XYZ file of C-alpha atoms in Angstrom:
653
model
C -15.040 -9.522 0.465
C -12.399 -9.486 3.117
C -13.027 -13.055 4.295
C -15.776 -15.518 3.352
C -15.005 -18.001 6.069
C -17.364 -18.743 8.941
C -15.636 -17.794 12.138
C -15.827 -18.231 15.870
C -13.838 -16.033 18.147
C -11.956 -16.759 21.333
C -10.346 -14.054 23.457
C -7.314 -14.906 25.481
C -5.338 -12.744 27.893
C -1.783 -14.008 28.468
C 0.436 -12.561 31.176
C 4.203 -12.682 30.921
C 5.542 -11.502 34.252
C 5.986 -7.788 33.955
C 4.912 -7.817 30.281
C 1.245 -8.413 29.593
C -0.388 -9.196 26.259
C -3.683 -7.377 26.969
C -5.575 -9.078 24.149
C -4.570 -11.879 21.769
C -7.616 -12.433 19.688
C -7.620 -15.770 17.957
C -10.094 -16.611 15.188
C -10.638 -20.282 14.311
C -11.507 -20.536 10.614
C -13.216 -23.293 8.549
C -10.374 -23.322 6.006
C -6.822 -22.153 5.589
C -3.548 -23.925 5.994
C -4.988 -27.133 7.315
C -2.975 -29.639 9.318
C -0.218 -30.316 6.901
C 2.344 -31.738 9.290
C 3.608 -31.666 12.828
C 3.578 -28.153 14.112
C 1.224 -26.740 11.424
C -1.822 -24.913 12.769
C -5.257 -26.556 12.572
C -7.927 -24.224 11.321
C -10.936 -26.599 11.228
C -14.328 -25.414 12.364
C -14.411 -27.919 15.262
C -11.070 -27.063 16.754
C -11.120 -27.369 20.556
C -8.528 -24.803 21.491
C -8.924 -25.159 25.201
C -8.468 -28.895 25.116
C -5.512 -28.693 22.679
C -3.924 -26.029 24.876
C -3.711 -28.494 27.729
C -2.360 -31.230 25.512
C -1.030 -29.700 22.265
C -0.765 -31.857 19.197
C 2.774 -32.915 17.976
C 5.171 -30.328 16.765
C 4.798 -27.366 19.050
C 7.563 -27.867 21.591
C 11.137 -26.662 21.728
C 13.397 -27.765 18.823
C 17.091 -27.617 19.603
C 20.165 -27.278 17.475
C 21.885 -30.599 17.873
C 25.590 -30.050 17.217
C 27.081 -33.259 15.835
C 30.644 -31.984 16.137
C 33.613 -32.629 18.404
C 33.968 -36.482 18.591
C 33.109 -39.336 16.253
C 29.350 -40.041 16.177
C 28.322 -43.117 18.164
C 24.801 -44.526 17.752
C 24.406 -45.602 21.315
C 25.458 -42.248 22.621
C 23.105 -40.435 20.283
C 20.266 -42.739 21.180
C 20.720 -42.045 24.847
C 20.656 -38.332 24.143
C 17.537 -38.687 21.969
C 15.787 -40.530 24.803
C 16.619 -37.749 27.252
C 15.036 -35.210 24.903
C 11.951 -37.376 24.307
C 11.330 -37.807 28.041
C 11.505 -33.974 28.437
C 8.743 -33.512 25.755
C 10.912 -32.233 22.910
C 9.234 -32.893 19.610
C 12.255 -32.991 17.335
C 15.896 -31.988 16.679
C 17.783 -30.170 13.973
C 21.373 -31.232 13.198
C 24.043 -28.556 12.959
C 27.707 -28.401 12.158
C 29.979 -25.611 13.445
C 32.823 -23.825 11.602
C 36.398 -23.498 12.446
C 37.451 -20.405 14.357
C 39.908 -19.362 11.631
C 40.834 -20.507 8.074
C 37.813 -18.879 6.519
C 35.097 -20.402 8.776
C 35.129 -23.721 7.003
C 32.930 -26.540 8.315
C 34.675 -28.291 11.249
C 36.236 -31.573 10.223
C 33.979 -34.408 11.632
C 33.760 -38.165 11.756
C 32.066 -39.629 9.883
C 32.228 -37.054 7.068
C 28.908 -35.518 6.249
C 26.898 -37.345 3.540
C 29.436 -40.260 3.564
C 28.028 -43.797 3.682
C 28.909 -44.048 7.320
C 27.139 -40.728 8.065
C 23.992 -41.799 6.221
C 24.016 -44.974 8.289
C 23.916 -42.886 11.465
C 21.321 -40.461 10.136
C 18.941 -43.185 8.990
C 19.297 -44.943 12.353
C 18.473 -41.728 14.187
C 15.543 -40.963 11.780
C 14.043 -44.392 12.536
C 14.472 -43.943 16.235
C 12.946 -40.464 16.050
C 9.956 -41.797 14.127
C 9.427 -44.514 16.730
C 9.054 -41.727 19.307
C 6.961 -39.443 17.155
C 9.779 -36.965 16.909
C 11.187 -35.044 13.968
C 14.759 -34.695 12.724
C 16.190 -32.294 10.170
C 19.298 -30.385 9.271
C 20.723 -26.995 9.034
C 22.671 -25.446 6.157
C 24.916 -23.661 8.584
C 28.467 -23.621 7.122
C 27.358 -26.323 4.658
C 25.684 -24.025 2.043
C 27.922 -21.029 2.247
C 29.350 -20.149 -1.191
C 33.113 -19.718 -1.487
C 34.144 -22.459 0.879
C 35.202 -26.054 0.374
C 32.154 -27.287 2.213
C 29.388 -29.783 1.537
C 27.581 -27.691 -1.084
C 30.715 -27.244 -2.952
C 31.565 -31.005 -2.873
C 28.014 -31.646 -4.138
C 28.431 -29.225 -7.035
C 25.744 -26.887 -5.815
C 27.935 -23.775 -5.395
C 30.165 -24.572 -8.241
C 31.699 -22.102 -10.586
C 28.884 -22.425 -13.103
C 26.456 -20.872 -10.584
C 28.464 -17.795 -9.712
C 26.524 -14.532 -9.961
C 27.138 -11.583 -12.178
C 27.126 -8.228 -10.485
C 26.704 -4.878 -12.156
C 29.192 -2.067 -11.714
C 29.601 1.237 -13.434
C 32.576 3.250 -14.782
C 32.386 6.872 -15.971
C 34.542 9.151 -18.099
C 33.940 12.655 -19.241
C 34.757 13.459 -22.827
C 34.449 16.458 -25.226
C 32.885 14.636 -28.187
C 34.293 13.400 -31.497
C 35.602 9.995 -32.275
C 37.127 8.005 -29.469
C 38.086 4.374 -28.592
C 35.433 2.546 -26.695
C 37.189 -0.215 -24.809
C 34.488 -1.149 -22.353
C 35.533 -4.821 -22.210
C 33.806 -8.106 -22.927
C 31.592 -7.886 -19.771
C 29.973 -4.692 -20.864
C 26.130 -4.706 -20.758
C 25.466 -1.124 -21.723
C 27.114 2.170 -22.532
C 25.259 5.513 -22.395
C 26.383 9.098 -23.003
C 24.730 12.017 -21.306
C 25.195 15.721 -22.130
C 26.829 17.711 -19.380
C 26.054 21.197 -18.304
C 28.215 22.778 -15.588
C 29.485 19.356 -14.776
C 26.084 17.819 -14.263
C 24.048 15.320 -16.294
C 21.256 16.959 -18.379
C 18.116 14.787 -17.953
C 16.606 13.451 -21.125
C 19.842 13.605 -23.142
C 20.889 9.980 -22.960
C 22.428 8.407 -26.128
C 22.904 4.613 -26.213
C 26.213 3.457 -27.431
C 27.168 -0.055 -28.610
C 28.954 -1.574 -25.590
C 30.892 -3.964 -27.870
C 31.993 -1.414 -30.439
C 35.682 -0.588 -30.948
C 34.970 3.189 -31.348
C 32.322 5.658 -30.412
C 31.511 9.000 -31.936
C 29.624 11.867 -30.264
C 28.769 15.427 -31.276
C 31.122 18.136 -29.960
C 30.388 19.272 -26.453
C 30.716 17.911 -22.955
C 29.555 14.361 -22.408
C 29.631 11.812 -19.613
C 29.878 8.141 -20.728
C 28.647 5.514 -18.296
C 29.635 2.004 -18.965
C 27.918 -0.748 -17.005
C 29.587 -4.208 -16.812
C 28.369 -7.486 -15.437
C 31.459 -9.269 -14.108
C 31.388 -12.706 -12.518
C 31.695 -12.497 -8.702
C 33.656 -15.435 -7.281
C 32.404 -17.014 -4.065
C 28.747 -16.310 -4.754
C 25.575 -18.277 -5.611
C 23.367 -16.784 -8.297
C 19.700 -16.807 -7.392
C 18.879 -15.516 -10.912
C 20.072 -18.750 -12.433
C 17.083 -21.067 -13.144
C 19.204 -24.012 -11.998
C 20.005 -22.596 -8.524
C 17.013 -23.730 -6.431
C 16.577 -26.990 -8.396
C 20.136 -27.961 -7.803
C 19.809 -27.436 -4.029
C 16.735 -29.640 -4.128
C 18.196 -32.458 -6.250
C 21.598 -32.659 -4.600
C 20.759 -31.916 -0.996
C 17.072 -32.196 0.036
C 16.115 -34.997 -2.325
C 18.886 -37.124 -0.832
C 17.100 -37.251 2.507
C 14.081 -38.658 0.824
C 16.121 -41.156 -1.089
C 18.111 -42.355 1.917
C 15.326 -42.388 4.541
C 13.281 -45.585 4.508
C 9.430 -45.334 4.421
C 9.007 -46.197 8.039
C 11.178 -43.141 9.013
C 9.825 -40.572 6.495
C 7.464 -39.197 9.056
C 10.464 -37.909 11.067
C 11.856 -35.730 8.373
C 11.180 -32.147 9.510
C 12.822 -28.964 10.873
C 15.148 -28.052 7.987
C 16.880 -24.743 8.550
C 18.886 -22.149 6.421
C 21.241 -20.283 8.652
C 22.986 -17.031 7.692
C 22.487 -17.614 4.014
C 25.020 -16.016 1.717
C 24.092 -15.670 -1.945
C 25.362 -13.039 -4.315
C 25.861 -10.386 -1.680
C 24.953 -7.469 -3.866
C 21.811 -5.531 -4.917
C 22.566 -5.188 -8.579
C 22.542 -8.756 -10.023
C 22.459 -9.544 -13.700
C 21.940 -12.629 -15.836
C 21.869 -13.576 -19.491
C 18.071 -13.434 -19.597
C 17.616 -10.404 -17.358
C 17.087 -7.803 -20.110
C 14.442 -10.009 -21.790
C 12.625 -10.678 -18.600
C 12.697 -7.010 -17.762
C 11.280 -6.023 -21.154
C 8.443 -8.590 -20.709
C 7.537 -7.444 -17.203
C 8.111 -3.710 -17.438
C 7.658 -2.897 -21.143
C 10.970 -1.176 -21.850
C 14.646 -1.940 -22.411
C 16.497 -1.441 -19.193
C 20.018 -1.534 -20.683
C 20.184 2.027 -21.833
C 18.905 3.157 -18.387
C 21.278 1.034 -16.173
C 23.293 4.146 -15.313
C 20.318 5.198 -13.088
C 21.309 2.395 -10.660
C 24.497 4.269 -9.877
C 23.788 7.933 -10.307
C 20.945 10.430 -10.718
C 19.993 10.677 -14.428
C 16.852 12.760 -13.857
C 13.228 12.175 -12.847
C 13.142 8.592 -14.185
C 15.913 7.481 -11.714
C 13.406 6.360 -9.093
C 11.333 4.367 -11.561
C 14.332 2.528 -13.045
C 15.662 1.590 -9.554
C 12.263 0.374 -8.337
C 11.609 -1.566 -11.581
C 15.088 -3.174 -11.618
C 14.767 -4.195 -8.001
C 11.322 -5.701 -8.639
C 12.501 -7.865 -11.573
C 15.603 -8.928 -9.706
C 13.685 -10.036 -6.662
C 10.958 -11.724 -8.744
C 13.615 -13.839 -10.564
C 15.309 -14.732 -7.269
C 11.958 -15.865 -5.843
C 11.049 -17.933 -8.939
C 14.432 -19.608 -9.315
C 15.773 -20.032 -5.785
C 13.514 -19.286 -2.878
C 10.121 -20.526 -4.068
C 11.132 -23.994 -5.350
C 12.880 -24.855 -2.123
C 9.852 -23.582 -0.090
C 7.445 -25.691 -2.163
C 9.575 -28.797 -1.619
C 9.089 -28.425 2.148
C 5.593 -26.972 2.321
C 4.130 -29.690 -0.022
C 5.421 -32.303 2.478
C 4.198 -30.510 5.640
C 7.778 -29.797 6.839
C 8.879 -26.835 9.011
C 11.473 -25.007 6.956
C 13.004 -22.115 8.887
C 15.708 -19.536 8.421
C 17.940 -17.082 10.170
C 19.241 -14.589 7.550
C 22.302 -12.360 8.253
C 20.226 -9.211 8.990
C 17.554 -11.100 10.933
C 14.899 -8.791 9.346
C 16.581 -5.475 10.283
C 17.694 -4.796 6.673
C 14.702 -4.523 4.364
C 17.132 -4.727 1.384
C 18.617 -8.055 2.165
C 18.175 -10.381 -0.842
C 16.805 -7.314 -2.644
C 13.612 -7.353 -0.608
C 13.755 -9.146 2.718
C 9.991 -9.626 3.188
C 9.424 -11.011 -0.267
C 12.407 -13.452 -0.059
C 11.577 -14.610 3.451
C 7.945 -15.309 2.695
C 9.279 -18.566 1.106
C 9.821 -20.223 4.464
C 7.205 -22.008 6.502
C 8.835 -20.547 9.566
C 10.519 -17.223 8.929
C 12.869 -16.671 11.753
C 15.846 -14.951 13.262
C 18.681 -15.216 15.810
C 18.627 -13.423 19.114
C 21.877 -13.913 20.983
C 22.521 -13.613 24.704
C 19.323 -12.942 26.598
C 17.887 -10.542 24.043
C 14.344 -10.233 22.744
C 14.265 -8.061 19.599
C 11.002 -6.293 18.742
C 11.908 -5.589 15.118
C 13.238 -8.993 14.307
C 10.087 -10.596 15.720
C 7.748 -8.227 14.082
C 9.190 -8.563 10.617
C 9.203 -12.318 10.869
C 5.668 -12.494 12.366
C 4.360 -10.007 9.814
C 5.542 -12.219 7.055
C 3.861 -15.222 8.748
C 0.577 -13.287 9.094
C 0.483 -11.782 5.640
C 1.425 -14.942 3.779
C -0.237 -17.442 6.180
C 2.911 -19.244 7.222
C 2.425 -21.538 10.157
C 5.247 -20.548 12.533
C 7.829 -17.926 13.530
C 11.117 -19.435 14.638
C 13.381 -17.781 17.259
C 17.015 -19.036 17.524
C 18.011 -18.307 21.114
C 20.173 -17.707 22.983
C 23.677 -18.457 21.890
C 26.757 -17.257 23.787
C 24.778 -16.447 26.925
C 27.380 -18.641 28.832
C 27.187 -21.574 31.177
C 25.826 -19.407 33.914
C 22.508 -19.091 32.003
C 19.603 -19.769 34.424
C 16.051 -20.860 33.791
C 14.961 -17.464 35.040
C 16.782 -15.630 32.201
C 15.600 -18.175 29.588
C 12.024 -17.796 30.823
C 12.000 -14.060 30.715
C 13.765 -13.729 27.305
C 11.449 -16.370 25.781
C 8.329 -14.751 27.105
C 9.322 -11.414 25.599
C 10.047 -12.993 22.204
C 6.685 -14.742 22.218
C 5.011 -11.493 23.223
C 6.554 -9.915 20.140
C 5.582 -12.632 17.745
C 7.554 -15.850 18.115
C 5.713 -19.146 17.921
C 8.597 -21.686 17.797
C 11.333 -21.859 20.330
C 14.726 -23.156 19.307
C 17.463 -23.265 21.979
C 20.753 -22.906 20.274
C 22.784 -25.268 22.416
C 22.475 -29.077 22.390
C 25.900 -30.607 22.337
C 26.628 -34.102 21.183
C 29.835 -33.687 23.135
C 31.929 -30.996 24.946
C 35.084 -33.139 24.672
C 36.362 -32.261 28.113
C 35.616 -28.574 27.654
C 37.699 -28.283 24.391
C 34.620 -27.971 22.176
C 31.877 -25.612 23.218
C 30.091 -23.887 20.372
C 28.647 -20.584 21.509
C 27.866 -22.000 24.889
C 25.915 -23.099 26.782
C 24.186 -26.392 26.065
C 20.697 -25.790 27.474
C 19.697 -29.465 27.799
C 20.770 -32.596 29.698
C 24.182 -31.029 30.702
C 22.539 -28.530 32.938
C 21.934 -29.092 36.653
C 18.292 -27.899 36.311
C 17.562 -30.333 33.459
C 15.058 -32.391 35.527
C 12.956 -29.242 35.929
C 13.056 -28.239 32.270
C 9.998 -30.401 31.228
C 7.766 -27.829 32.958
C 9.500 -24.998 31.043
C 9.158 -26.903 27.770
C 5.439 -27.628 28.355
C 4.749 -23.998 29.098
C 6.212 -22.859 25.777
C 4.719 -25.752 23.925
C 1.272 -24.632 25.016
C 2.041 -21.039 24.271
C 3.401 -22.043 20.792
C 0.197 -23.895 20.065
C -2.097 -21.167 21.229
C -0.353 -18.365 19.398
C -0.080 -20.343 16.229
C -3.840 -20.943 15.846
C -6.348 -18.811 13.936
C -5.659 -15.360 12.619
C -3.570 -12.627 14.214
C -5.404 -9.386 14.837
C -3.754 -6.012 14.694
C -5.115 -2.422 14.255
C -2.088 -0.900 12.471
C -0.178 -1.680 9.364
C 3.172 0.092 8.952
C 4.537 0.052 5.384
C 7.912 -1.608 5.408
C 10.322 1.154 4.216
C 11.745 -0.898 1.412
C 11.126 1.460 -1.495
C 12.908 4.470 0.069
C 15.979 2.388 0.533
C 15.865 1.229 -3.135
C 15.529 4.796 -4.413
C 17.950 6.612 -2.132
C 19.713 4.533 0.584
C 20.835 7.623 2.583
C 17.332 9.147 2.857
C 15.915 5.638 3.116
C 17.803 5.069 6.397
C 15.746 7.893 7.899
C 12.515 6.180 6.801
C 13.729 2.916 8.293
C 14.510 4.617 11.621
C 11.175 6.341 11.569
C 9.338 2.974 11.069
C 11.288 1.061 13.712
C 11.092 3.867 16.356
C 7.317 4.120 15.804
C 7.111 0.333 16.180
C 8.556 0.595 19.693
C 6.276 3.516 20.607
C 3.169 1.610 19.513
C 4.076 -1.426 21.549
C 4.681 0.832 24.535
C 1.101 2.163 24.004
C -0.150 -1.501 23.779
C -1.173 -0.957 20.125
C -0.354 -4.046 18.018
C 0.806 -3.766 14.408
C 2.300 -5.489 11.457
C 4.813 -4.363 8.893
C 3.258 -4.658 5.429
C 4.997 -5.055 2.096
C 3.822 -3.510 -1.160
C 2.569 -6.755 -2.593
C 0.428 -7.496 0.423
C -0.932 -3.970 0.354
C -1.764 -4.292 -3.359
C -3.891 -7.440 -2.852
C -5.585 -6.141 0.309
C -9.364 -5.473 0.146
C -11.069 -2.512 1.648
C -14.138 -3.027 3.743
C -16.143 0.057 4.530
C -17.398 0.912 8.062
C -20.394 -1.127 9.174
C -19.785 -3.943 6.747
C -20.058 -7.450 8.252
C -17.888 -9.159 5.608
C -14.771 -8.947 7.734
C -13.922 -11.831 10.064
C -14.677 -9.556 12.974
C -17.911 -7.858 13.988
C -19.070 -4.842 11.964
C -16.876 -1.906 12.857
C -17.207 1.828 12.881
C -13.813 1.963 10.995
C -13.017 0.864 7.465
C -10.714 -2.133 7.411
C -7.792 -2.964 5.175
C -8.018 -6.735 4.926
C -5.336 -9.173 3.688
C -4.879 -12.846 4.661
C -6.475 -12.963 8.109
C -5.665 -9.350 8.980
C -8.073 -6.433 9.134
C -6.195 -3.184 9.815
C -7.793 0.045 10.950
C -4.877 2.293 10.174
C -2.110 2.449 7.556
C 1.074 4.249 8.366
C 3.519 5.725 5.758
C 6.911 6.103 7.623
C 8.943 8.585 5.684
C 7.816 7.061 2.339
C 9.189 9.605 -0.007
C 9.411 6.707 -2.475
C 6.499 4.283 -2.727
C 4.903 1.917 -5.141
C 2.242 3.767 -7.180
C -0.232 0.947 -6.327
C 0.453 1.459 -2.614
C -0.319 5.133 -2.940
C -3.558 4.412 -4.821
C -4.578 1.822 -2.215
C -3.873 4.322 0.618
C -6.130 6.884 -1.031
C -8.930 4.373 -1.664
C -8.674 3.254 1.969
C -8.822 6.863 3.246
C -11.861 7.627 1.050
C -13.616 4.526 2.392
C -13.256 5.762 5.913
C -9.851 4.244 6.860
C -7.166 6.067 8.793
C -3.953 7.000 6.913
C -1.102 8.471 8.772
C 2.173 9.792 7.276
C 5.258 10.378 9.329
C 7.949 12.680 8.035
C 8.381 12.960 4.183
C 5.434 12.494 1.961
C 5.588 10.427 -1.283
C 7.244 12.201 -4.199
C 8.500 9.293 -6.321
C 6.906 6.097 -7.551
C 7.460 3.332 -10.038
C 4.900 4.880 -12.320
C 6.988 7.690 -13.751
C 9.693 8.364 -11.177
C 9.799 11.797 -9.482
C 8.255 15.089 -10.640
C 5.187 13.164 -11.692
C 1.965 15.340 -11.718
C -0.218 12.248 -11.136
C 1.716 11.374 -8.032
C 1.551 14.931 -6.744
C -2.234 15.008 -7.335
C -2.711 11.752 -5.466
C -0.686 12.982 -2.463
C -2.596 16.291 -2.470
C -5.934 14.486 -2.375
C -4.797 12.009 0.255
C -3.551 14.666 2.646
C -5.993 17.462 1.948
C -6.988 19.443 5.095
C -10.493 17.924 5.173
C -9.438 14.438 4.134
C -9.151 12.908 7.621
C -5.612 11.657 6.903
C -2.828 12.727 9.313
C 0.572 14.023 8.287
C 2.746 14.074 11.326
C 6.064 15.903 11.008
C 8.063 14.706 13.952
C 11.617 15.514 15.044
C 14.307 13.355 13.447
C 12.729 10.256 15.042
C 9.036 9.777 15.890
C 8.105 10.623 19.483
C 5.519 8.773 21.571
C 3.102 11.588 20.641
C 2.763 9.979 17.184
C 1.591 6.779 18.790
C -0.825 8.674 20.939
C -2.179 10.348 17.809
C -2.569 6.978 16.169
C -4.444 5.642 19.213
C -6.860 8.645 19.075
C -7.447 8.085 15.337
C -8.329 4.470 15.646
C -10.260 4.857 18.860
C -8.467 2.213 20.954
C-alpha cells in the first residue's frame, strides 16, 4: 500500500506578500523520522502543530555562518557575540573560514591555527557555552576540504596522494590491419578495435585487444583502435576509494566527538559541506571497478569502455547508463553514505552547498543520488535571489528521501546596504519554493577596521536594525517549523532529466531546459511539483482511483506514491533516454488510471538494451497510443505555459 500510517490532516494557507502559497497541506504521521535532534521534525500522532507553531521546539531558527577569520580569537569577545545571538533567538552557529583572494584560494591564515591545541581550547569553550544556552555549534568544510590545496584536510592526511582519483580518457588511431606495435602505456585499462566502413565504426565488430601487450595483430582492412587509460588525476579526492569517507570521519568528524566533553556534546550540530570538490570528472575508475561492474551488471565493461567516448552502435546508451550507475553507487557507498550516517545517527543537521547548487543533474555523477546523503540538502543563493530550481531540487530530495530540512545559504555579497525588507522578501520566496532552514551568510567575528569583509554584509549585531531582527527571526523560525512537519503534498512529478545527459549531453541539455522551463510554468499556474529520480520512481507504489490506502482521501485519480508523496501526474521532459524500469512504471501508472505526460522527445534508449530495442519501442507505443489517455506534447524549443494548462486540465485542479 502507499502508506499504512494513520493520518490526521491540517490545511494551512500562508501568504508571503505578493506571493501566496494557496495550499500547504501538512499530514502528521504516527511514524517516520521521529525527533532525532534539534531541528528534526516530529511526526508523532499527538503533535500539536498550532501550539508548536507559536513556540517552536529547538533547532528551527536562523543558523548563521560565523566567520572566525581576521583577528586572533578571543574567548571573551566570542562569548559576547554568542550572547547577542542567543538573545535574538538564534538556535546555533556554524564556524567558517574564508580563503585568500589569490594564491589558489587557500584557507586564510588564522590565529590560533585550526585544530591546534589552542584552537581546540577555544572550540570546546564555545561548545560548552553553546550547550548552556541550548544552542548548537558546528563547522563548515569551506576551503578546509578542497583537494589540491595545502589546507586542513591535506594536513590531516585526508586528501593525500594515496586518495587521488583515476579518470578515464580515450585515444584513437586508425590502422589498416596487420602486425603493429601496441604501446598503450601502463595506465591502459582496455584496447578495442572496430572495423571501419567509409570512416565510421561498424556496430558489432568490436575486437578486444590486450592493453598490456607489446604488439597487436588485426586482419587486413580498415580498423579504429580505441585505447582507454585510467591516469591518476592530481588535486582530486577519489570517492570510489573505500577509504575516502571513513578517512573524513576518523580524521575530521570523530575529532569533534573526542575533544568535546560530555556536558557539551548536545551542542554539536550544523556541520556543512560547502562547494565540495572531488574528482571533477564523470568517468572515474578504480582497481575494483571492473569486478564491481561485472557483479552488478553481469558483463565485462572493459571491452565496451570506448562507448563512453564515442558512438559504437545501439549498445552505447546502455553502456553509458550502466557505467554511470555503478560509478555513482560506489561513490555513495564509500564516500557520501558513511558521512551521512555519522551525522544522522546522532541527530545532527548535516547540510551542503554543492558547486552547481542543483542545477547540474550530472554533478557527482548523479546530483540527486549523491545529495540524498545529507540531512539538509541545500544550496547557495547570492545577492537577493530566490531560485526556483535550486529550491525544488533540494526540497524534492528531502521529500523523496524523508530528510528533515532544506538549507538555504543566503545572501552573500548583497552589500552593506542590505535592508530587512530585501531579506524578508527574498527569504519568503525561498521558503515558498521549498526552503525550511534559513542560513544568513554573514556573521563576522571581526571586520578589522573594514579590512576584512568576506562577501559582505554581516547580517547580525553589526547592523543598525539588529534590535528589530528578533521579530524577523521568530517569523522564519515558525515558518521553518511549520513547513518541516508532516509530508509534502504535490500533484506532479517531473522526472529529473539525468539519463538524457548521461547518454547524450548535447541532446540532454534540451531535456534539462524543457524540465526547468516547465517547472516555472507550473508554479505560475499554482501547481506544485517535485523532481523525481529514477530510484524513487522505481520504488514508488501505484494506488488505483478510489483506493483509500493513500495518506489522503480516496481520489478519482490514480496516485504514484513514494515516501510521503502521492502524485497524480508523471511528466517525461524530453526523456529520449530513460531507465527501463522508469518506462515500465510509467506504463503501469497510466494503465491504473494515472496521468502521464511527455514533452518533446519520446523514449528511444534505455539501460535494458540501449537504442533500437523493439521492447522499448513497444512500451512507448502502448504508453502513448491514441486511446491510452497519455499526453504527448510537442512544444516549441522550450515548453510554453500551454503545457502547464494542459497538465492542470489532466489532473483536474
